[in-house]
Structure formats: structure tokens, C-alpha cells
Short mmCIF file of C-alpha atoms in Angstrom, two decimals:
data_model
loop_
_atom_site.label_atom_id
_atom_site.label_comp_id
_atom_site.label_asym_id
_atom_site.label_seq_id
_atom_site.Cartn_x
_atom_site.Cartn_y
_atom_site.Cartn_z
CA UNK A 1 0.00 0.00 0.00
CA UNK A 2 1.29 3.71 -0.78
CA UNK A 3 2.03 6.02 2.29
CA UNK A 4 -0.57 7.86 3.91
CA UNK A 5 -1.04 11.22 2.21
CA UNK A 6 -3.47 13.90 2.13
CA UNK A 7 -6.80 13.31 1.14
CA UNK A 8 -8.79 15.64 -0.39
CA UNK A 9 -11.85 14.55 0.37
CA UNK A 10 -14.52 16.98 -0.90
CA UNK A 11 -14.21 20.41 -1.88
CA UNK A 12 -17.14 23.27 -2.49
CA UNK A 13 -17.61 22.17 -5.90
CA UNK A 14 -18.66 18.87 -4.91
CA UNK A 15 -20.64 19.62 -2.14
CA UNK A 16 -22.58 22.17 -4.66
CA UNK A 17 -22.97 19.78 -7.14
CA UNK A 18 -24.47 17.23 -4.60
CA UNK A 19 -27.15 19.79 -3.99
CA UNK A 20 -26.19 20.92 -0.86
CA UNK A 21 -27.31 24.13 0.83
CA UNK A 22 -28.29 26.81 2.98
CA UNK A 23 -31.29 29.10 3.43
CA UNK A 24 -31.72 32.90 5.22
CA UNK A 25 -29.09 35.95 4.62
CA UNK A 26 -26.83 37.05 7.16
CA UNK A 27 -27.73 40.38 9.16
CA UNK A 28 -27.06 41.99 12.05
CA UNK A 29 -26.17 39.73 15.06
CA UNK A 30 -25.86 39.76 18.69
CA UNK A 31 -22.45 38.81 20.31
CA UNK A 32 -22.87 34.55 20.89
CA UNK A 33 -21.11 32.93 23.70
CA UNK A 34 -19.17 30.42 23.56
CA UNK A 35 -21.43 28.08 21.84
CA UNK A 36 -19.08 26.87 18.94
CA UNK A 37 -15.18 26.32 19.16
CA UNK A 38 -12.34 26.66 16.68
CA UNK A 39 -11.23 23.12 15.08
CA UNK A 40 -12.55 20.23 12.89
CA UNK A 41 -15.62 19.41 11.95
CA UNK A 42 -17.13 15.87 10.78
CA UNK A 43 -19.83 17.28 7.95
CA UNK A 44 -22.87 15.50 6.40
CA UNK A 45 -25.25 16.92 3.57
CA UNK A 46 -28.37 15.39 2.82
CA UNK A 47 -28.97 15.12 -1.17
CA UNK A 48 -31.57 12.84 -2.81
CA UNK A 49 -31.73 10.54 -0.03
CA UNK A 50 -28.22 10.19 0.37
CA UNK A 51 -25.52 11.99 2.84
CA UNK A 52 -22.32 13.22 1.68
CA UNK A 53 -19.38 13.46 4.29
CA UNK A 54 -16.61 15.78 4.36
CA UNK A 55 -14.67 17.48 6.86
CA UNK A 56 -14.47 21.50 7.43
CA UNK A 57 -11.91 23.23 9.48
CA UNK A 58 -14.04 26.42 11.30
CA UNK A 59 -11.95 29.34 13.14
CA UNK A 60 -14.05 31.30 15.12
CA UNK A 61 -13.18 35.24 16.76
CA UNK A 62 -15.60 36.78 18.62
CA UNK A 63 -19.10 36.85 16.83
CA UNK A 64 -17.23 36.06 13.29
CA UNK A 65 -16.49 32.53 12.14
CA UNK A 66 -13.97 31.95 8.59
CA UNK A 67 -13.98 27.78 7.27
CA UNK A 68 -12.52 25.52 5.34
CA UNK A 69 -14.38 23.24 2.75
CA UNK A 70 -11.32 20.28 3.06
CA UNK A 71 -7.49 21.12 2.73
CA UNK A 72 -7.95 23.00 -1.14
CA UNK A 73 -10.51 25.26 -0.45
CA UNK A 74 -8.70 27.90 1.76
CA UNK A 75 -10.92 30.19 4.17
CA UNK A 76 -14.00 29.23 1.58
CA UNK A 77 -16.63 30.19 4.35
CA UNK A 78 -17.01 33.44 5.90
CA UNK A 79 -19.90 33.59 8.58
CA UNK A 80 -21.11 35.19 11.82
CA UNK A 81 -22.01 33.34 14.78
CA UNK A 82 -25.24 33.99 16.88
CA UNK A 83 -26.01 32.87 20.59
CA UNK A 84 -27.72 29.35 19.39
CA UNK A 85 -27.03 29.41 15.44
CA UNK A 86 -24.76 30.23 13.33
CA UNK A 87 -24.88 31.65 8.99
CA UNK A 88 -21.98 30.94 7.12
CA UNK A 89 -21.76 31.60 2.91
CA UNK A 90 -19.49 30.35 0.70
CA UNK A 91 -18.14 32.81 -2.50
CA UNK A 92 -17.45 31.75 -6.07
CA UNK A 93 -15.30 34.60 -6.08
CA UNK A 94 -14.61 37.51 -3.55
CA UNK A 95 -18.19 38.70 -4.26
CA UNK A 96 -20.39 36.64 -5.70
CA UNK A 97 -22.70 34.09 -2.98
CA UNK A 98 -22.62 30.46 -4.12
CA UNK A 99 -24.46 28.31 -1.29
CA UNK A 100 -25.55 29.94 2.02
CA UNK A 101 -25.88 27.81 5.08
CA UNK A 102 -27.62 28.13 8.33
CA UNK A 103 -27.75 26.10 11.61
CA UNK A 104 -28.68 26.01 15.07
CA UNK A 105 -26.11 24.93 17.76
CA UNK A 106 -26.97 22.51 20.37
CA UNK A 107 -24.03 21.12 22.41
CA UNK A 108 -21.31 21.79 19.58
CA UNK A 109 -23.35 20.26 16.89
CA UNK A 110 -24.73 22.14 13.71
CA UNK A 111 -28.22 21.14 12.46
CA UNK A 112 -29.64 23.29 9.50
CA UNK A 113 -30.29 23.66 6.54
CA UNK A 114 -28.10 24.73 3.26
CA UNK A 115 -29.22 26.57 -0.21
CA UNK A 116 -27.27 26.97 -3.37
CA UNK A 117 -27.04 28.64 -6.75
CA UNK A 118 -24.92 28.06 -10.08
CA UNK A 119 -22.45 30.77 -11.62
CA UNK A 120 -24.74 33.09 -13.19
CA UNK A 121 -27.52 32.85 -11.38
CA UNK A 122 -29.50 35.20 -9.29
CA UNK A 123 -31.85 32.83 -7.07
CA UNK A 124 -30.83 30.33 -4.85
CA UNK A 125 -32.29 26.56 -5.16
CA UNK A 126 -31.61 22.72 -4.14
CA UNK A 127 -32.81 23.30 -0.28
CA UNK A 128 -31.08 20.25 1.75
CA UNK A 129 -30.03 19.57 5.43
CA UNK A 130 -26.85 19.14 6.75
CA UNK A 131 -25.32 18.38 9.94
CA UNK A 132 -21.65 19.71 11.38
CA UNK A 133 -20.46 17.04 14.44
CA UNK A 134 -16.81 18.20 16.38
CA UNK A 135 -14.40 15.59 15.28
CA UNK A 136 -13.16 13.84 18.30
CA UNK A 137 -9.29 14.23 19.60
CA UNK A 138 -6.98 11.86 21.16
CA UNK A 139 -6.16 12.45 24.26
CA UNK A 140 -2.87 10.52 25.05
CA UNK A 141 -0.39 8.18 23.36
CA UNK A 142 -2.63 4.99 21.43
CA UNK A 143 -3.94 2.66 24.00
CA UNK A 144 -4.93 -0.97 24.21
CA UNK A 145 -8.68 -1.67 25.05
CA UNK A 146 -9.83 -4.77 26.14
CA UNK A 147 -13.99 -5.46 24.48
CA UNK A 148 -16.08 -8.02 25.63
CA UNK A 149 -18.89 -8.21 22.98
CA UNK A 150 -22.85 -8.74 24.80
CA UNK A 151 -24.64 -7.62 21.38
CA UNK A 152 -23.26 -9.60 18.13
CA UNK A 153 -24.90 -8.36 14.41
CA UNK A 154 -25.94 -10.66 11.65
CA UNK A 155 -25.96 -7.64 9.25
CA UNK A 156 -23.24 -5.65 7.56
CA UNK A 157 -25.26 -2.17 8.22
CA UNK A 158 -24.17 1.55 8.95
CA UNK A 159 -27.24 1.52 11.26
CA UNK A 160 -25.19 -0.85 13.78
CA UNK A 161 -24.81 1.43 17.01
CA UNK A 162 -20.70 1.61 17.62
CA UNK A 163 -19.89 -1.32 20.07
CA UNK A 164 -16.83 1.07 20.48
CA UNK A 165 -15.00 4.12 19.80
CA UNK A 166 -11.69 3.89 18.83
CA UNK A 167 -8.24 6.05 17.05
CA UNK A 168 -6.09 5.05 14.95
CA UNK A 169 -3.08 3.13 16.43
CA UNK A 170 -5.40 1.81 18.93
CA UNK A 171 -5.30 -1.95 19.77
CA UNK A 172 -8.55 -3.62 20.55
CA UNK A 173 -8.74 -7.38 22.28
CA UNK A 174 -11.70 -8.88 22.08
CA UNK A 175 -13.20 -11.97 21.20
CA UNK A 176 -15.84 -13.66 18.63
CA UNK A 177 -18.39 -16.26 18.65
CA UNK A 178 -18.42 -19.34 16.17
CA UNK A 179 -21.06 -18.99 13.33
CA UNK A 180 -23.31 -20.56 15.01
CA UNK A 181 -24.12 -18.17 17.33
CA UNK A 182 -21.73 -20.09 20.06
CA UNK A 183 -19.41 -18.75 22.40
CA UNK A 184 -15.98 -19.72 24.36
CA UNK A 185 -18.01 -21.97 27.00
CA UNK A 186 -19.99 -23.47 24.52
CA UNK A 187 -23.20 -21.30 25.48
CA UNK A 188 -25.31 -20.41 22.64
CA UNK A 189 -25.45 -16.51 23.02
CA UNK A 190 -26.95 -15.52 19.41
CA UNK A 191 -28.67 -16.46 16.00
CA UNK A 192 -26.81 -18.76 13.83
CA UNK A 193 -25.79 -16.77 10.82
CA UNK A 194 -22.42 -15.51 11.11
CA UNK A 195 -22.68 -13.16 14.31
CA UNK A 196 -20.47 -10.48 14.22
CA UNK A 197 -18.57 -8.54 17.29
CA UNK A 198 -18.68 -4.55 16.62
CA UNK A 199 -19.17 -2.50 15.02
CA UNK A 200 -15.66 -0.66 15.88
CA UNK A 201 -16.11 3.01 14.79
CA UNK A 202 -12.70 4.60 13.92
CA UNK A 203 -12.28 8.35 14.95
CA UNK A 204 -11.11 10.24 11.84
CA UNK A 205 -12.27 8.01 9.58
CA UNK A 206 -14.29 8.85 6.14
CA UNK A 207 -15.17 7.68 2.97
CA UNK A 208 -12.83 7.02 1.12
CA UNK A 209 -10.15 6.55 3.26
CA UNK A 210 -8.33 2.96 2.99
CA UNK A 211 -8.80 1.23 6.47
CA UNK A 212 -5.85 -0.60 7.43
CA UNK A 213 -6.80 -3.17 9.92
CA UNK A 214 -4.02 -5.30 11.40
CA UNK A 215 -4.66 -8.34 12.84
CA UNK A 216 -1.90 -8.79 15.72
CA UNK A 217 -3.66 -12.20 17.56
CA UNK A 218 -6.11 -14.71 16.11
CA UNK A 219 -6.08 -17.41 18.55
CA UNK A 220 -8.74 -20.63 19.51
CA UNK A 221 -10.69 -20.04 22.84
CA UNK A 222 -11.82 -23.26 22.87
CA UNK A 223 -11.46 -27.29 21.86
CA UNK A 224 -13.94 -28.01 19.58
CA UNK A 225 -15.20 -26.63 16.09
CA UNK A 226 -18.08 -28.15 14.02
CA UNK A 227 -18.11 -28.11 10.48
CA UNK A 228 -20.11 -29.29 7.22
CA UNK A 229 -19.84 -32.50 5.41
CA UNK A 230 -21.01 -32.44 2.02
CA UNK A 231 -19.28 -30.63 -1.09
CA UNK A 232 -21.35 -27.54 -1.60
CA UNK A 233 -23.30 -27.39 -5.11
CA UNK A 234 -21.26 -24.32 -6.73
CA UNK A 235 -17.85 -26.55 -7.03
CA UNK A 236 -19.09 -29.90 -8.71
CA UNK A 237 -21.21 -30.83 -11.54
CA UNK A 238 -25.12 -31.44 -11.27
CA UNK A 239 -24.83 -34.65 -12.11
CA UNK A 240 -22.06 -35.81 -8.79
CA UNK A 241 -24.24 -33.13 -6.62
CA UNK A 242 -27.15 -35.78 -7.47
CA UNK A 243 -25.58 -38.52 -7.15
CA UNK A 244 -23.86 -37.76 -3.75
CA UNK A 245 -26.15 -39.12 -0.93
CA UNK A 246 -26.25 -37.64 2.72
CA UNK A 247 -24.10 -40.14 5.12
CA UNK A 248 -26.19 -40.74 8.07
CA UNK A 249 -24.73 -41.07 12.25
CA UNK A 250 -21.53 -38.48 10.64
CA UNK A 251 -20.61 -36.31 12.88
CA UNK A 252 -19.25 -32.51 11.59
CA UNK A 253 -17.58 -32.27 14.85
CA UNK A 254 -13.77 -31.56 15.62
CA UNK A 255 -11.80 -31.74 18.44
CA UNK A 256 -9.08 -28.94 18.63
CA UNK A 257 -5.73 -30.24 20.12
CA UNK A 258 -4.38 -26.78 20.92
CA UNK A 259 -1.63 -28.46 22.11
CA UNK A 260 0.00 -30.37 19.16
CA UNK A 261 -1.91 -27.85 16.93
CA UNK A 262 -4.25 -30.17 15.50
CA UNK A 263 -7.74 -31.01 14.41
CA UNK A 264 -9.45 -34.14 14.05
CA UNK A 265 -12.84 -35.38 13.90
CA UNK A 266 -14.11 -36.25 17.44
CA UNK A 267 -16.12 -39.22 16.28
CA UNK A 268 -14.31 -40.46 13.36
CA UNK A 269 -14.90 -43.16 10.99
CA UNK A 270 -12.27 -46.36 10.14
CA UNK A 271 -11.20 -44.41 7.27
CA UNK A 272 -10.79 -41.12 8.79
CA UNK A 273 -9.11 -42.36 12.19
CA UNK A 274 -5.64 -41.01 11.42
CA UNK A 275 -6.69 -38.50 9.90
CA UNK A 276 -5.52 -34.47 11.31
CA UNK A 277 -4.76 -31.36 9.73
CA UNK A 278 -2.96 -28.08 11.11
CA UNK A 279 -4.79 -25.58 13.41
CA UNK A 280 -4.49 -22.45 10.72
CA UNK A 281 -6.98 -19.92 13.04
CA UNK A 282 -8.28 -17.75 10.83
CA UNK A 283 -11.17 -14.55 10.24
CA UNK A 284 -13.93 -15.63 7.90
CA UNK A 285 -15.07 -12.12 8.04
CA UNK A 286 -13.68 -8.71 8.27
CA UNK A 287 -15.94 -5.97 7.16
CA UNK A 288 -16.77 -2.08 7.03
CA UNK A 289 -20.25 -1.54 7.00
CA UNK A 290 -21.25 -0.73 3.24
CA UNK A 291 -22.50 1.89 1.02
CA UNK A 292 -25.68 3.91 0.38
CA UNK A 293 -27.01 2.90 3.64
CA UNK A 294 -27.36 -1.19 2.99
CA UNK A 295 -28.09 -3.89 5.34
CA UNK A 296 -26.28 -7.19 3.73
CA UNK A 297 -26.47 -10.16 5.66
CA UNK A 298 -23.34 -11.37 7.06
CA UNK A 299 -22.76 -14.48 4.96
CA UNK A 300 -22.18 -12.51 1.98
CA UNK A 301 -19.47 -10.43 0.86
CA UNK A 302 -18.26 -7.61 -1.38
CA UNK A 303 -16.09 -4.55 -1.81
CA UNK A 304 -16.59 -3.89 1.57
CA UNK A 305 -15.16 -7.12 2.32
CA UNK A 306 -17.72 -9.01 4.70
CA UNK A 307 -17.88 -13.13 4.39
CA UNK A 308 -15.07 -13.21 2.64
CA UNK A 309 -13.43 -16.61 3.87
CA UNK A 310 -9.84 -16.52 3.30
CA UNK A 311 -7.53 -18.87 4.43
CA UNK A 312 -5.32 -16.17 4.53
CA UNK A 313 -6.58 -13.51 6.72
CA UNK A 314 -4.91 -14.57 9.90
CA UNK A 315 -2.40 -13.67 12.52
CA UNK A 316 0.02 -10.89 11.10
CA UNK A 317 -2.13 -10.12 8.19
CA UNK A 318 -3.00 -6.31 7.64
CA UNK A 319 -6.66 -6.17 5.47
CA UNK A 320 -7.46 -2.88 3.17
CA UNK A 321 -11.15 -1.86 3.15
CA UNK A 322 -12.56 0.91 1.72
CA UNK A 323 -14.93 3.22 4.19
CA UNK A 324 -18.04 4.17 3.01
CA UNK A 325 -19.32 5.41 6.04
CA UNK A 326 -17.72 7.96 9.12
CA UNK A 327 -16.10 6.20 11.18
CA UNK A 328 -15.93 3.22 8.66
CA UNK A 329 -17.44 0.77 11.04
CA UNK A 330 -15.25 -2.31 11.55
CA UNK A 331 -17.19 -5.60 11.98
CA UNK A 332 -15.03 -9.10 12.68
CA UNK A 333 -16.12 -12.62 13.24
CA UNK A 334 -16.53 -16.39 11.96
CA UNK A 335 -13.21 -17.78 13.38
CA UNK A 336 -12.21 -21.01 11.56
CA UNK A 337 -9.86 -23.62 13.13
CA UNK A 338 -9.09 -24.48 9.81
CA UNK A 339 -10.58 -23.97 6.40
CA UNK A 340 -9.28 -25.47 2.68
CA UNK A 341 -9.67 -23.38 -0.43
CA UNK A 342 -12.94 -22.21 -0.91
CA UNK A 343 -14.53 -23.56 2.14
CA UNK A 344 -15.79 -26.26 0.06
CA UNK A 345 -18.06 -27.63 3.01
CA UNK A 346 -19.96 -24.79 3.77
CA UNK A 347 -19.12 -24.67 6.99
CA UNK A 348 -15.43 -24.23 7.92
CA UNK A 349 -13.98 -25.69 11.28
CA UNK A 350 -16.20 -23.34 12.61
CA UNK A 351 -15.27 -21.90 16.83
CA UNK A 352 -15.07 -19.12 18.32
CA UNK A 353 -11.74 -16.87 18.61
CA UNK A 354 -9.81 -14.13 20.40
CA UNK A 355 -8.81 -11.42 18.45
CA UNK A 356 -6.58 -8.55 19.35
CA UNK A 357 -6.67 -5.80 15.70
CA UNK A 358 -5.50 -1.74 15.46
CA UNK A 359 -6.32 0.24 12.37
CA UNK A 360 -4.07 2.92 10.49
CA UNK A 361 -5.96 5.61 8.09
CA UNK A 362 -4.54 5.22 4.53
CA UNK A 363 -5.51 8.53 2.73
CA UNK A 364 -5.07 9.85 -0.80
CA UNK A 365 -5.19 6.45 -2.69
CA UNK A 366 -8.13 4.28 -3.69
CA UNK A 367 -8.79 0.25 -3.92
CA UNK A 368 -10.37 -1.46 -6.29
CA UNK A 369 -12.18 -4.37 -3.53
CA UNK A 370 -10.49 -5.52 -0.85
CA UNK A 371 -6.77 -6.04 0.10
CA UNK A 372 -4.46 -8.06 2.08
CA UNK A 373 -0.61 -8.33 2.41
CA UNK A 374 1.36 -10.52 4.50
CA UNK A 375 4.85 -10.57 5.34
CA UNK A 376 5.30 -13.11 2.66
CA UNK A 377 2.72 -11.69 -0.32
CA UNK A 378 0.18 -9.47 -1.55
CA UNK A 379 -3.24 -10.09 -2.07
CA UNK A 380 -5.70 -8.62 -4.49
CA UNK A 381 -9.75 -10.08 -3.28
CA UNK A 382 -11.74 -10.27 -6.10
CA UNK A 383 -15.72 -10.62 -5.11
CA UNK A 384 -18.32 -10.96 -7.56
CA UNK A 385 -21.21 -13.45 -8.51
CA UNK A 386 -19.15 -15.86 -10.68
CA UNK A 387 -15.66 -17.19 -10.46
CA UNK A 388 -14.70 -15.49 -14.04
CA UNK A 389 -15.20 -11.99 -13.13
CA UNK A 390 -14.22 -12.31 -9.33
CA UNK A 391 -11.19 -13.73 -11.47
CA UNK A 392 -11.13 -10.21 -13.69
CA UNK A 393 -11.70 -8.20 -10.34
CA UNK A 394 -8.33 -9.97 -8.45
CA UNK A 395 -6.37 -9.18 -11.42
CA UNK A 396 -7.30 -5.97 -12.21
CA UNK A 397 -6.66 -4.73 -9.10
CA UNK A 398 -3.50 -6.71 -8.14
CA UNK A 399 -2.36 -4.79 -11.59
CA UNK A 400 -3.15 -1.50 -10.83
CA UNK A 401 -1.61 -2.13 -7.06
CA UNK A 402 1.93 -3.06 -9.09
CA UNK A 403 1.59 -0.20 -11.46
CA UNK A 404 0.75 2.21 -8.72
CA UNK A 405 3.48 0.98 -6.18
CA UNK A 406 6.09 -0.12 -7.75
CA UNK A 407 5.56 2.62 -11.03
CA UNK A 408 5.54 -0.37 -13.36
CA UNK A 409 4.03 -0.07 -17.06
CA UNK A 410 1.89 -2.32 -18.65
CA UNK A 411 4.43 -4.89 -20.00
CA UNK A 412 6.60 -4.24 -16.83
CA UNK A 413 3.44 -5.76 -14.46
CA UNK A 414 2.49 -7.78 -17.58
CA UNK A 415 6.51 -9.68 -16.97
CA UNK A 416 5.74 -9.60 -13.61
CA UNK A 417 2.55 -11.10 -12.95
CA UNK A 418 2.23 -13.40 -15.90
CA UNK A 419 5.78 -15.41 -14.41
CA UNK A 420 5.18 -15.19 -10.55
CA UNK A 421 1.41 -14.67 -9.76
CA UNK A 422 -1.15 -17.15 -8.52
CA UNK A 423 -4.72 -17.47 -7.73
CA UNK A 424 -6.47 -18.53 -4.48
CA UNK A 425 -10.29 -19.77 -4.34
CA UNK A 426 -10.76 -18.11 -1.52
CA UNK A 427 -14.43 -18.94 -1.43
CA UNK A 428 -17.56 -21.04 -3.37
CA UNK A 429 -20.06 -20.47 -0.32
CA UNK A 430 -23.60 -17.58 -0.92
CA UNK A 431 -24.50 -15.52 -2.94
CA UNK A 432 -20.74 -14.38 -3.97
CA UNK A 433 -17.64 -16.01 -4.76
CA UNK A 434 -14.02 -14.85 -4.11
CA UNK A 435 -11.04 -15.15 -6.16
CA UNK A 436 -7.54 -13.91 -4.76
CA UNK A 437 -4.71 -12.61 -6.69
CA UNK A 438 -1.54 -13.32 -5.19
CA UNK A 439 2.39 -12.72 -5.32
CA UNK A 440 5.26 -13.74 -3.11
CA UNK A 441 7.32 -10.95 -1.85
CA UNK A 442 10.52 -12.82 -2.73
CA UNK A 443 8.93 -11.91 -6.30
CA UNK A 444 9.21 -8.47 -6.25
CA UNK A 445 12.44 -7.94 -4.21
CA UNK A 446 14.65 -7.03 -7.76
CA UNK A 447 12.29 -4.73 -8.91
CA UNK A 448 14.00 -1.36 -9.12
CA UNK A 449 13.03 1.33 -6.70
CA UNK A 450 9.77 3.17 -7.60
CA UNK A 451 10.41 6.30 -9.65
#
């Protein structure tokens, strides 16, 4: 992933062209008290149904308050501040109004309403609300906060109340139940379904931003995982689907030898007596809640990552999501014990895990779905609803990650990829399937220094 730069996240031309606005003209006002202060504000405009976030900077003197619309447009709003509201306009030029915006102020926030006009014209239209929240400050070095989850989610949703407010550089222990809905002690505490712990709501955060999330501890709680046992539909023929009967008195469920770190089936057959394979704890999902104000159930997946079941995403693994939301809203669960490529059983070695994650801010860059790197590779997570274009999706986006990091051309990545990249199947379970573009580090030690 680049460095963290800058992000411009929306200036006054966007927020006009989203139809955001102000009404009322500004006139004499009293002297306020202190009802507003000087610093950063978390912004949302209302437009069409949808809310557009950006973040202004607002300096206030006295009764008279001068803002900025994001880091390019410099001292864009000039205003005056009353006792319990506030009027601010933004210029096209040193003269000329383009939005006006008006607000009451209740404990530090800003609820109004905003009105704008295009160059030229001489009325003001597109009436929409908008709210102005204080962004919160750190206070002290990063900490380390232990969670214990009470209220798990079975959807990926921006409505989720924050389980938890944390900063960037924060580290968060906690722990998840299986996806059954089963905890540590073996108590059923929730639906089946995928529970999730969360959501995690990351100060600073916006859309857009890339949401690092490092996963420092992914450990087994517990001795025992269940799991399916029949070959799910979507990775055989119809004909062997048909033909494959259900084996009756099988049991799904493992035991978990955290000691020789092994699994094996607790009631195995003749066959199957011998037969272990590694403990390899992993996430099945890691998620920010997703766009345009969607629920999605937590067995599915997509660019905002979600049921994603990688093998991969486990202890020292760092996962790139894109927020779509403030605050991003970070939602983990569905340990695995142990899971082969594309969980071909439906069920994993499903148990329940602790977790210990922090989160960076990634700014000035965009993903195409989710990411992953390792200390040994890179990952590119393609999601879609067939294996060909989750395929396209992996590829494309492991390209552009080359091209943009490592300042390759299109026959430079072309060398590159086409002699040392492989595919994963991460996944063949719901609605959507996952395909993961990978390459070894070791791969791309020669490669010149980026230019």
C-alpha cells in the first residue's frame, strides 16, 4: 500500500454539485457565547436521499467565524455566529454568494439547513439539510482496550450502534463467537448466521479513506469446532451433486488439540481415524459496513469485504477496506480452526476466537475491492457473482496495485505477474464467490526502486 497522504476529500464544488445548501441571509447579530469552538468538523449533507461526508476546518473570533471546505478550499466560508445558530456563505469569487448555510447549535453540533445557486444565477435553489459534528481528539499516546462483545450483528449495516470508539493506532482485544451463534463456553449466546462482534467506529475516519486493519492475535478459545460434510453445489457438476447421498450417524464435529496444533474429527470413521490437519486460526469475516445505507447479511461479501473466507486472513495479516461510512465501522467474526480453499463444506472448522486488531488511516489512494498483504505476499480479493469476473476483479486490481506501487508499465506488471502470480479460491459459499490474486514478496524484491 502507498504512504498515507493527504486526502482531499470533498471540496465546495462537490458539495454544490451534490445539492447541498443553505437558506436565510446574514444580518445583524448579537455577540454569541461560547457556543461553537475553533477546530474540525465531521460534515454531512443530505442530497436525494443520500448523505455526503466531508470534513471542514471552522476558526471562530468573537461573533465572526472563517472555514474551510477540506485542505484546497482555503478560508471558503465566511460567517457570523449567533447565541444558538450560526450563517456561514461560501463565495465563487470575492463577491459573488454560491451556497448559504444556516444552523442552530446545540451542544457543539450544527443542524440546518443549506441553499445553493450556479455561476450566473441570481436565485438560490436545491434546499437540503446538513449536519456539522466536532471531530473527536486523542487524548494521550494509542492505548490498548480490552472489548467483551454482549450484542453480536448478523448484518453488515451503517445503522449498527458503535460497540466502540476507537483512534487510529489503537489496539482492541476482544473476542468472537463461532457462526453458530456459540461462544468460548460453549453457550449459545446468538442467531446462527455468522454473528459479528462490533461494530468498531474509527475516529477520523471517512469515505474514502483505505482502512488498514491489522490483525496482531487470532487465537482458539476453545477445543472443539463443528463443520459441514457435504461438497457444496457451486464446485461440482449437477450430475455428482445428485448422485452424492447424505451419510447418516456423521458427525461434523472436531476436536481442537491446541496443544500439538491439530484437528481431528471427534467421532471419526475407520477411514478417517488417522486423519488431522494443522490448526491455521483464521477470520472468515472482516468488514466495514457498506454503502448507500445497505443492510447485507453477514454471509455474503463484497467490496466492503464481509464473508469473505480466506484462508489467509490470519495472525500478522493487515486487510485494506474501503470506508463508506464515518467512522468506517469495523465488523469481525466467523473464526475457523481451519478452512481449505474455498470452504468447500460450507461450513469451515467453525469456533469461536480471540482477536486482538488496530487500524491505520490510509488517505489519498483508492482500492479497487479488498486487500491483504502478509509478510510473505500481496493479495488482491476479487468478489463478484461468478468465479470469471471475481477472477477479472483480483487481477485488475493486483495490476493497478503493481503499477501504482512499484511505477511499473503495462508490459513491466504484464513480466511480472504473468511469471510469478497465482490465484487462491478463496471462497464457493452464498450468494458471492471470491477469487484472490496473489504474489510472493521474494517476487518483487529485484524490482528497481519506484520512480
Amino acid at each position: 500500500m502507498p504512504h498515507s497522504r493527504t486526502h482531499s476529500r470533498a471540496t465546495a464544488g462537490t458539495l454544490l454539485a451534490a445539492g447541498l445548501a443553505l437558506t436565510a441571509p446574514l444580518g445583524a447579530q448579537p455577540r454569541p457565547t461560547a457556543s461553537i469552538a475553533s477546530g474540525q468538523y465531521l460534515v454531512g449533507i443530505v442530497s436525494l436521499g443520500d448523505t455526503m461526508w466531508t470534513s471542514w476546518t471552522l476558526r471562530v473570533a468573537g461573533d465572526s467565524v472563517h472555514g474551510d471546505m477540506g485542505p484546497r478550499a482555503t478560508n471558503a466560508l465566511r460567517g457570523v455566529m449567533r447565541r444558538d445558530s450560526i450563517d456561514l456563505v461560501q463565495f465563487w469569487d470575492s463577491t459573488t454568494i454560491r451556497a448559504r448555510f444556516r444552523a442552530q447549535v446545540r451542544n457543539g453540533r450544527l443542524t440546518g439547513l443549506a441553499l445553493g445557486r450556479s455561476r450566473g444565477s441570481t436565485s438560490f435553489a436545491d434546499t437540503a439539510r446538513w449536519v456539522a459534528i466536532p471531530e473527536a481528539k486523542r487524548a494521550g499516546p494509542p492505548r490498548a482496550v480490552t472489548f467483551e462483545p454482549t450484542v453480536f450483528h448478523r448484518t453488515f449495516s451503517p445503522a449498527a450502534a458503535p460497540a466502540l470508539h476507537i483512534f487510529p493506532g489503537d489496539t482492541v482485544h476482544t473476542r468472537t463467537i463461532d457462526a453458530g451463534g456459540v461462544d468460548w463456553n460453549g453457550v449459545q449466546r446468538w442467531a446462527g448466521g455468522n454473528p459479528q462482534t462490533g461494530p468498531f467506529f474509527v475516529e477520523g475516519a471517512m469515505p474514502g479513506d483505505v482502512i488498514a486493519i491489522h490483525l496482531h492475535r487470532v487465537r482458539l478459545n476453545r477445543d472443539f469446532a463443528n463443520a459441514g460434510t457435504g461438497i457444496v453445489d457451486a464446485a461440482i457438476t449437477t450430475d455428482l451433486a445428485r448422485s452424492l447421498s447424505r451419510v447418516e450417524q456423521f458427525s461434523g464435529r472436531w476436536t481442537l488439540d491446541r496443544t500439538r496444533g491439530v484437528a481431528r474429527l471427534s467421532s471419526p470413521t475407520p477411514a478417517l481415524a488417522n486423519y488431522e490437519v494443522p490448526l491455521r486460526p483464521q477470520v472468515g469475516c472482516l468488514a466495514v459496513a457498506p454503502a448507500r445505507g445497505q443492510a447485507i447479511r453477514t454471509q455474503d461479501s463484497g467490496v466492503f469485504g464481509g464473508n469473505m473466507d480466506y484462508n489467509a486472513l490470519r495472525e500478522g495479516t493487515t486487510v485494506y477496506l474501503t470506508a463508506n461510512v464515518p467512522g468506517a465501522l469495523v465488523f469481525i467474526g466467523d473464526g475457523h480452526a481451519a478452512q481449505g480453499d474455498g470452504e468447500l463444506t460450507g461450513d469451515a472448522l467453525e469456533t469461536s476466537m480471540d482477536v486482538s486488531f488496530s487500524v491505520a488511516l490510509v488517505r489519498g489512494t483508492s482500492i479497487g475491492g479488498p486487500r491483504a498483504e502478509s509478510p510473505d505476499q500481496l493479495m488482491a480479493i476479487g468478489i463478484a457473482g461468478d468465479l470469471q469476473e471475481a477472477l477479472k476483479l483480483a487481477t485488475s486490481d493486483l495490476t493497478r496495485w503493481l503499477m501504482s506501487d512499484y511505477r511499473l508499465n503495462a508490459a513491466e506488471v504484464a513480466s511480472v505477474l504473468g511469471t510469478a502470480m497465482r490465484y487462491d479460491v478463496a471462497d464457493m459459499v452464498g450468494t458471492q464467490v471470491s477469487v484472490v490474486a496473489t504474489i510472493r514478496r521474494d517476487a518483487l524484491a529485484t524490482l528497481v526502486a519506484p520512480r
